[in-house]
CSV table of C-alpha atoms in Angstrom, one decimal:
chain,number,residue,atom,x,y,z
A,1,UNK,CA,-217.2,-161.2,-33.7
A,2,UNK,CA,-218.5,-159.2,-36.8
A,3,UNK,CA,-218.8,-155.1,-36.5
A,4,UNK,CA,-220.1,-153.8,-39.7
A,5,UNK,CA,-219.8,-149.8,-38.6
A,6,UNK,CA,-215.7,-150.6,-38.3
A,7,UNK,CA,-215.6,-151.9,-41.9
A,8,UNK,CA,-218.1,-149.0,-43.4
A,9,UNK,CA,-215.8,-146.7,-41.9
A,10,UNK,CA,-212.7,-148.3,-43.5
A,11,UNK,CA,-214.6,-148.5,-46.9
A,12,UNK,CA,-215.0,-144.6,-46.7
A,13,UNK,CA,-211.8,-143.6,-45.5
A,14,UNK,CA,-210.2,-145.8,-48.8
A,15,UNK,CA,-212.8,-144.1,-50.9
A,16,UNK,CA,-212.0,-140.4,-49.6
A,17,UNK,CA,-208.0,-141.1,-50.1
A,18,UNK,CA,-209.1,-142.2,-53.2
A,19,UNK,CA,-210.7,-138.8,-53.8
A,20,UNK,CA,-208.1,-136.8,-52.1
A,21,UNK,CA,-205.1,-138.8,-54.8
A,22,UNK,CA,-207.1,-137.9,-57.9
A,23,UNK,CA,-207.7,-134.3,-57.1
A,24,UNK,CA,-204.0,-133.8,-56.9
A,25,UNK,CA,-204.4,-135.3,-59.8
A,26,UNK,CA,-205.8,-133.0,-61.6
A,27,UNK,CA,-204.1,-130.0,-59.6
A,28,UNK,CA,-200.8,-131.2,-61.4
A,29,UNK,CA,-202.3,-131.3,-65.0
A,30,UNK,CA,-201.0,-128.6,-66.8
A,31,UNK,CA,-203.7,-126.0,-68.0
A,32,UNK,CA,-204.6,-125.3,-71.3
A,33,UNK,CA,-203.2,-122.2,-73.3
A,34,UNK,CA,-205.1,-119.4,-74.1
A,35,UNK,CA,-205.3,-118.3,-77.7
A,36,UNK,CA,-206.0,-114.6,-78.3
A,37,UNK,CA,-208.7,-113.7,-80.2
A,38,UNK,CA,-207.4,-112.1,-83.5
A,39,UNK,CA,-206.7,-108.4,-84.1
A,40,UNK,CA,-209.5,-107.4,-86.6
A,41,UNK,CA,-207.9,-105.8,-89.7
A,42,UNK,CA,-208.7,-102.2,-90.2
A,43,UNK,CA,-210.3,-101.6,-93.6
A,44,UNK,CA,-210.2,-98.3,-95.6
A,45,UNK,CA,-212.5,-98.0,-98.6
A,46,UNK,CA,-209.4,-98.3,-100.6
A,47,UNK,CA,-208.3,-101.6,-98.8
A,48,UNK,CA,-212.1,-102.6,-99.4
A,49,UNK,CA,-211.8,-101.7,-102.8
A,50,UNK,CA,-207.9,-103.2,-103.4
A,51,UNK,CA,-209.5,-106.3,-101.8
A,52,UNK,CA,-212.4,-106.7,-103.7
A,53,UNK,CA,-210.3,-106.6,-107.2
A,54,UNK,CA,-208.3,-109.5,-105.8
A,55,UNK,CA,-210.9,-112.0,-104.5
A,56,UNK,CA,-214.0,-111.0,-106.7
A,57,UNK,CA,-214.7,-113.9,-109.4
A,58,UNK,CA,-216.4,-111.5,-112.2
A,59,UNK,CA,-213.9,-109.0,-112.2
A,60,UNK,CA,-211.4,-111.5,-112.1
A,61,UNK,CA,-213.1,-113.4,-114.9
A,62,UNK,CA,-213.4,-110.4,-116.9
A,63,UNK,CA,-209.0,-109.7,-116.2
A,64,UNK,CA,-208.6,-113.0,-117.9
A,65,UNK,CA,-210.3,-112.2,-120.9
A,66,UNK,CA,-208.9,-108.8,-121.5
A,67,UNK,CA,-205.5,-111.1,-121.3
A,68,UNK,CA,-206.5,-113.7,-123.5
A,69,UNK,CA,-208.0,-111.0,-125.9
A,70,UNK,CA,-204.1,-109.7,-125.8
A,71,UNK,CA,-202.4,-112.8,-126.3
A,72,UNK,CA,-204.7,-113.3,-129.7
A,73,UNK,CA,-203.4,-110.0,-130.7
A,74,UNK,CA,-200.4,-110.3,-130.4
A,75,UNK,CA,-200.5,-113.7,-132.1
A,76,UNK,CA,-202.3,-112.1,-135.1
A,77,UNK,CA,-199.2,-109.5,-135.2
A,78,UNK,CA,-196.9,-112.3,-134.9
A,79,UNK,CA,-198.7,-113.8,-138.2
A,80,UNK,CA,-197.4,-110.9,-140.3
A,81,UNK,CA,-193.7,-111.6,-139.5
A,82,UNK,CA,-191.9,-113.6,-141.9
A,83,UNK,CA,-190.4,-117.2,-140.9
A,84,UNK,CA,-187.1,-118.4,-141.2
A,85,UNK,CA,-185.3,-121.8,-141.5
A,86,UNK,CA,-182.4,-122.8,-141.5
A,87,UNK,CA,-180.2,-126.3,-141.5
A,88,UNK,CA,-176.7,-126.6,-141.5
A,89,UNK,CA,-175.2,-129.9,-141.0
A,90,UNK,CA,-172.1,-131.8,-141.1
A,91,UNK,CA,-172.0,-135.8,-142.9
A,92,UNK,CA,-168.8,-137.6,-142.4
A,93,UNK,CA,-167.6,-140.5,-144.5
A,94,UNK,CA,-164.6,-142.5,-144.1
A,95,UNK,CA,-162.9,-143.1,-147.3
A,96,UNK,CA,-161.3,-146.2,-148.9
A,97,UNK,CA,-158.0,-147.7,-148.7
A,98,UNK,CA,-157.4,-150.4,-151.3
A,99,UNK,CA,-154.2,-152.8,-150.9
A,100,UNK,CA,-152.4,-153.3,-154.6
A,101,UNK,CA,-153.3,-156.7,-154.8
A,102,UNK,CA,-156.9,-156.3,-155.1
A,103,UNK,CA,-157.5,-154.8,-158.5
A,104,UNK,CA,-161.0,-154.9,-158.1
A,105,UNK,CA,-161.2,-152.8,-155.1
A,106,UNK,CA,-158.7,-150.2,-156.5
A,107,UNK,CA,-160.6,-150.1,-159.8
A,108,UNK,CA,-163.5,-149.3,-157.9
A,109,UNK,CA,-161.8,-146.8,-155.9
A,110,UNK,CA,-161.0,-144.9,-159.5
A,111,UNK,CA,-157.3,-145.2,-159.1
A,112,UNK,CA,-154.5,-147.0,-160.7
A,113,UNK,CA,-152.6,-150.0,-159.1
A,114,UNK,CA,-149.3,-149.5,-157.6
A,115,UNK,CA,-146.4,-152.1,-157.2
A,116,UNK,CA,-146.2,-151.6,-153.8
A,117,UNK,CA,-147.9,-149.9,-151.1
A,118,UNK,CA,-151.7,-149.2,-150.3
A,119,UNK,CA,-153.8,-146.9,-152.2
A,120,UNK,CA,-156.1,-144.0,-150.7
A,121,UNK,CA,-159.5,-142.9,-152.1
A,122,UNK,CA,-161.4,-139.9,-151.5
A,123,UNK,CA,-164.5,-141.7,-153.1
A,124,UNK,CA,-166.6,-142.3,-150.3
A,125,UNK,CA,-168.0,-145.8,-149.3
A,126,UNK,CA,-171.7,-145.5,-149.5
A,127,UNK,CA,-172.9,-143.7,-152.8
A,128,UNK,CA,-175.8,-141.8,-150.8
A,129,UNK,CA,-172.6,-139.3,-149.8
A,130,UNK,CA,-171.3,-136.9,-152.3
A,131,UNK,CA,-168.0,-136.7,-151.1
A,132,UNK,CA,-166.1,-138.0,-147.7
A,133,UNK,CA,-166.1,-134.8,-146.1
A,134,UNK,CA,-169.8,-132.8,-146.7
A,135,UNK,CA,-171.1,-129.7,-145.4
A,136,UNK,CA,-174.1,-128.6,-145.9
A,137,UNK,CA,-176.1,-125.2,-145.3
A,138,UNK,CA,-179.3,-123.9,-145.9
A,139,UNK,CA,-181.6,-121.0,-144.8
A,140,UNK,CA,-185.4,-120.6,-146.2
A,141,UNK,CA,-186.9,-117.3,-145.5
A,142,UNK,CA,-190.9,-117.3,-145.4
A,143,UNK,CA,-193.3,-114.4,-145.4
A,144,UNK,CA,-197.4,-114.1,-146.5
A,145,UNK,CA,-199.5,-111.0,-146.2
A,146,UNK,CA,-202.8,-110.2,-147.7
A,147,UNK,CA,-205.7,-109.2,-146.7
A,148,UNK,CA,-206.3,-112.0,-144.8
A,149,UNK,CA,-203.5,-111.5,-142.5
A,150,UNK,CA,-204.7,-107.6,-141.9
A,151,UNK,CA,-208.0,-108.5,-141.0
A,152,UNK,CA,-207.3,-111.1,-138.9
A,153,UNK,CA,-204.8,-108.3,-136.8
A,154,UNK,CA,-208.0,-105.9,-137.0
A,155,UNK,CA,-210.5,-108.6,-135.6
A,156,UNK,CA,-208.1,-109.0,-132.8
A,157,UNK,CA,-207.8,-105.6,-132.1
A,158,UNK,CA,-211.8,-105.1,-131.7
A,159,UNK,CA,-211.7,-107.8,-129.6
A,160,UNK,CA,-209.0,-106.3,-127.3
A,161,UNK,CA,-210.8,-103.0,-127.3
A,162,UNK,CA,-214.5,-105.1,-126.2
A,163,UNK,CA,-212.5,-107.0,-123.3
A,164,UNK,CA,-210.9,-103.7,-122.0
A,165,UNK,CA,-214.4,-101.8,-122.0
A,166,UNK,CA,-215.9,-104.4,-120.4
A,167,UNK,CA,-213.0,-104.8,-117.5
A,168,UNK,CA,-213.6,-101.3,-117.0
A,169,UNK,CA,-217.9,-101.9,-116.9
A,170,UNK,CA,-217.0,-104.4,-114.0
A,171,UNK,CA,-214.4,-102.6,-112.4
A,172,UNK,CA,-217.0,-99.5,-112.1
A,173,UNK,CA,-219.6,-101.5,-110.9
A,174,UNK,CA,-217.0,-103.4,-108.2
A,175,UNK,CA,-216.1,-99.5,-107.0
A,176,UNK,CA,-219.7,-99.2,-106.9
A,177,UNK,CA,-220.7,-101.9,-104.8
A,178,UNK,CA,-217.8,-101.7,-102.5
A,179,UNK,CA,-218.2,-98.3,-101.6
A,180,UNK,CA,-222.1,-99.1,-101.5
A,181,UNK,CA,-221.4,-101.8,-98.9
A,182,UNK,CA,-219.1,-100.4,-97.2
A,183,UNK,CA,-220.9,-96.9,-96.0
A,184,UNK,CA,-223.8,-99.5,-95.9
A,185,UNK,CA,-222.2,-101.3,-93.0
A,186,UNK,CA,-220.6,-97.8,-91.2
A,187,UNK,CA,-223.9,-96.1,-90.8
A,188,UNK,CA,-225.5,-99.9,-90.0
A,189,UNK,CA,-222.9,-100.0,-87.4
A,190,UNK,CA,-223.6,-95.9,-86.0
A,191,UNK,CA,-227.6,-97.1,-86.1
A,192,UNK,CA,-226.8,-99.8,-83.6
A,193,UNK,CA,-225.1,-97.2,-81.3
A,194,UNK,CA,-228.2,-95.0,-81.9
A,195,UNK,CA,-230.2,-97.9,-81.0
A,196,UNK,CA,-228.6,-99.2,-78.0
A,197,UNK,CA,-228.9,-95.4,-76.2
A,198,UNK,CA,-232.5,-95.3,-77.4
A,199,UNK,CA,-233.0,-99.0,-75.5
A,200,UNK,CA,-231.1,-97.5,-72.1
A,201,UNK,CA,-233.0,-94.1,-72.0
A,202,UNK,CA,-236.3,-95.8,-72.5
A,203,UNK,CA,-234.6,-98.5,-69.7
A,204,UNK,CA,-234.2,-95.9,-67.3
A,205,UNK,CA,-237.3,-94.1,-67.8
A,206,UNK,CA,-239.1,-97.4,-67.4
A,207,UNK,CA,-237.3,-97.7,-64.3
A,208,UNK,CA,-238.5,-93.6,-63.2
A,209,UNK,CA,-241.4,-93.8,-63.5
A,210,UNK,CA,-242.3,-97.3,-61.3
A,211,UNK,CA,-240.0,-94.9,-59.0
A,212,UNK,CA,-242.7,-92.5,-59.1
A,213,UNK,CA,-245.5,-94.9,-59.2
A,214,UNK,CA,-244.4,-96.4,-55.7
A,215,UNK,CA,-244.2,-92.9,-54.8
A,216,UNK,CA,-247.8,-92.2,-55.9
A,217,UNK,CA,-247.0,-89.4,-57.8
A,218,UNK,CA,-247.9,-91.3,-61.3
A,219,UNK,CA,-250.6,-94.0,-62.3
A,220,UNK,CA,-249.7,-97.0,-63.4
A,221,UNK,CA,-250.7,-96.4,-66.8
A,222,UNK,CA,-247.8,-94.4,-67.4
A,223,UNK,CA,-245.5,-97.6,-66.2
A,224,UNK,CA,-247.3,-99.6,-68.6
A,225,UNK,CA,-247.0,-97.0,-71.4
A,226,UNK,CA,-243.1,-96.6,-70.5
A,227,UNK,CA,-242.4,-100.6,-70.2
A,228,UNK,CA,-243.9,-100.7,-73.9
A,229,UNK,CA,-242.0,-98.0,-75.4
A,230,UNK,CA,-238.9,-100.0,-73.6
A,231,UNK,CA,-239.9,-103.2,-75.7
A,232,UNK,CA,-240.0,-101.0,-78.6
A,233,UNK,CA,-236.5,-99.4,-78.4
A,234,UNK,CA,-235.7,-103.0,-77.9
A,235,UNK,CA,-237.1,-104.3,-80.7
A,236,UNK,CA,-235.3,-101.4,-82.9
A,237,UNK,CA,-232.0,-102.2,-81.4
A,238,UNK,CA,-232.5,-105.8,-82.2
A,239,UNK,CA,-233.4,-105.1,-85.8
A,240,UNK,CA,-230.4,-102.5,-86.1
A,241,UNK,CA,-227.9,-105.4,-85.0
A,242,UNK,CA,-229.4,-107.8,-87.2
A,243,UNK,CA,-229.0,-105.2,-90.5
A,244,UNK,CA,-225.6,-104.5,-89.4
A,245,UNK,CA,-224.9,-108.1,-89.1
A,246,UNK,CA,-226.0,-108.3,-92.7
A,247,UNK,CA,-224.4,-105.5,-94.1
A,248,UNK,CA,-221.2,-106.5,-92.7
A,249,UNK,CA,-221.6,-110.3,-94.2
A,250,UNK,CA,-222.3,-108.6,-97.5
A,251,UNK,CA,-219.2,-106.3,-97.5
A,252,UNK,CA,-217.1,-109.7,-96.1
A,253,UNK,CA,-218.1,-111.8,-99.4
A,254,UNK,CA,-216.4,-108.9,-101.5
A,255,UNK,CA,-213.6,-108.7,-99.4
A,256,UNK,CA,-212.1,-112.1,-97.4
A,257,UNK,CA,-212.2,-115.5,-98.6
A,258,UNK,CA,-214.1,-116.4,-95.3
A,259,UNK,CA,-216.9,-114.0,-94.6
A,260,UNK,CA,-216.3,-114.6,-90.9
A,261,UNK,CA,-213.3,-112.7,-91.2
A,262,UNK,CA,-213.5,-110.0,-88.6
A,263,UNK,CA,-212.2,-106.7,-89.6
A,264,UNK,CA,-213.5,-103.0,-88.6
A,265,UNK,CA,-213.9,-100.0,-90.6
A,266,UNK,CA,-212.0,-96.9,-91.0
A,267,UNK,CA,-213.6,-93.4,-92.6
A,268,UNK,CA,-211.6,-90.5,-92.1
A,269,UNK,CA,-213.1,-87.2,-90.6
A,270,UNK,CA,-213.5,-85.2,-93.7
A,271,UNK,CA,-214.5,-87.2,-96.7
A,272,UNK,CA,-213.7,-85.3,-100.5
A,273,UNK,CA,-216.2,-83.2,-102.2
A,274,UNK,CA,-218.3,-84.4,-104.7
A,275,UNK,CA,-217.6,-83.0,-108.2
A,276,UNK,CA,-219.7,-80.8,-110.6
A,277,UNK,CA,-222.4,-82.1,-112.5
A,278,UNK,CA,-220.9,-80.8,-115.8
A,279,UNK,CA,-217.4,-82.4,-114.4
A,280,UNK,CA,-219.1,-86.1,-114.4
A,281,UNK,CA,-220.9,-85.4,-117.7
A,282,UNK,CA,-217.7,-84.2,-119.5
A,283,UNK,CA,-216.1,-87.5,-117.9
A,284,UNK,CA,-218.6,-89.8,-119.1
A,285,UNK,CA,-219.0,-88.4,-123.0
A,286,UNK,CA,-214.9,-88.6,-123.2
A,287,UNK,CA,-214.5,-92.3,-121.4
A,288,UNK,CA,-217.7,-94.1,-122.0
A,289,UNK,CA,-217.1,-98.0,-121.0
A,290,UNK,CA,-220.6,-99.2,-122.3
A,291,UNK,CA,-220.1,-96.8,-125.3
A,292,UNK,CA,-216.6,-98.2,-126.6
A,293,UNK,CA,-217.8,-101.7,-125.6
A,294,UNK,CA,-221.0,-101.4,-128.3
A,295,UNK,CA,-218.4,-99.9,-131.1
A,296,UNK,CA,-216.1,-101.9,-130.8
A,297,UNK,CA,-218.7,-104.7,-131.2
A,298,UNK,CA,-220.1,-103.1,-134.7
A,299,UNK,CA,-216.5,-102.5,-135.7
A,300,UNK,CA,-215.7,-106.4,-135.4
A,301,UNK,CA,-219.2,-107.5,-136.5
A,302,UNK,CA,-218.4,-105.0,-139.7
A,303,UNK,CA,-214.8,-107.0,-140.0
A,304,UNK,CA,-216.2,-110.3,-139.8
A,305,UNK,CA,-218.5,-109.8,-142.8
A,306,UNK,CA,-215.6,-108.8,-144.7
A,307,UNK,CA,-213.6,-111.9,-143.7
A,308,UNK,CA,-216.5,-113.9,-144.9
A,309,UNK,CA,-216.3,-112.1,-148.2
């Protein structure tokens, strides 16, 4: 006899031990770790600006060529020295030994024969040699200077002083930027704040006066004109985040390699005084960047038309 409940009930019970196995299962699988999130770095505007100088490609573009304009300097100087050579050698020859039988050999040798014995020569074998034993030394001193020479040192030097002004043009303009950006993304970052109490106040006012409305102590006019001034702190504090998103990304490029970097910023309580108008004027008339940069460019244009002459 067949009964189909007994065997559905044995198919269930397998199934739920099967169940029951593989959730201990996984109850003895160890968990994952949990990586913290990193510390953001704290940035300074001199941080900000000590980063900048390292990962910004003009600046550092504009470092090389104040270093290569060096290095040709210093090779024009170098052209002005004198250059010395000198060779000192040693050539050894091993000399002749001629037995008294062979009057040929000793004849060569520029002896006489002997009746017995062997005869030694100093004449050396191979006549490229002077003698058997030859030292030679020699030193050769070189120098040229003309005006060729001096103007090639002055060119050089113009071109220094043109790298150097413009390394200081783009290290300006880097301080510029970075402290641009990085107030940029401060007060950003204080609008947000602004703009999130803004959203709450108009929240809870919102919330005061449907209070009021249930109460009948308002119309519902007001609720509508509250629930619309709430969408529009919201919208504020949306656009708020969204420019402090961006000023941060901006400020990021000039700093990290990866703009995703998270960092915060640091600005100390009391900032320093801004100086004098006549301080900055007298500043800019005595170290003028763009100024040395365009004389420096007539003084080499000036020296090349003399090298051409």
């Amino acid at each position: 006899m067949h009964f189909p409940h007994v065997t559905t009930s044995r198919r269930i019970l397998h199934l739920g031990s099967l169940a029951v196995l593989a959730s201990a299962g996984f109850a003895q699988q160890p968990a994952a770790p949990v990586t913290a999130p990193p510390t953001p770095a704290a940035i300074t505007l001199n941080d900000a600006i000590a980063r900048a100088r390292a990962n910004e490609p003009t600046f550092a573009a504009a470092v090389a060529a104040e270093r290569n304009a060096a290095l040709d300097r210093s090779i024009a100087r170098a052209g002005l020295l004198p250059s010395a050579t000198y060779l000192n050698q040693y050539l050894y020859t091993q000399g002749i030994r001629c037995p008294l039988s062979n009057a040929a050999c000793a004849a060569n040798a520029g002896v006489q024969p002997q009746s017995t014995g062997t005869v030694s020569s100093s004449v050396p074998r191979f006549i490229a040699n002077n003698s058997v034993h030859e030292y030679t030394s020699q030193a050769q001193v070189n120098e040229m200077i003309g005006v060729q020479q001096f103007n090639a040192v002055s060119r050089a030097s113009a071109s220094l002083a043109i790298a150097t002004a413009k390394k200081e043009i783009a290290s300006r303009g880097l301080v510029a930027s970075v402290a641009g950006l990085f107030y940029a993304s401060f007060t950003a970052d204080r609008r947000v704040a602004v703009a999130q109490r803004a959203a709450n106040e108009a929240a809870s006012l919102t919330k005061l006066t449907q209070q009021r409305e249930n109460g009948r102590e308002v119309a519902h006019a007001d609720v509508l004109k509250a629930q619309v001034q709430q969408l529009q702190r919201d919208r504020d504090r949306s656009d708020a985040t969204v420019n402090a998103e961006k000023a941060r990304l901006d400020l990021a490029v000039l700093l990290f390699p990866d703009p995703r970097t998270p960092y915060t910023l640091t600005v100390p309580e009391t900032l320093p005084g801004v100086p004098a108008r006549a301080d900055v004027e007298a500043a800019l008339a005595k170290h003028n960047p763009e100024l040395e940069s365009a004389l420096a460019s007539a003084h080499l244009a000036n020296l090349n038309v003399f090298a051409a002459k």
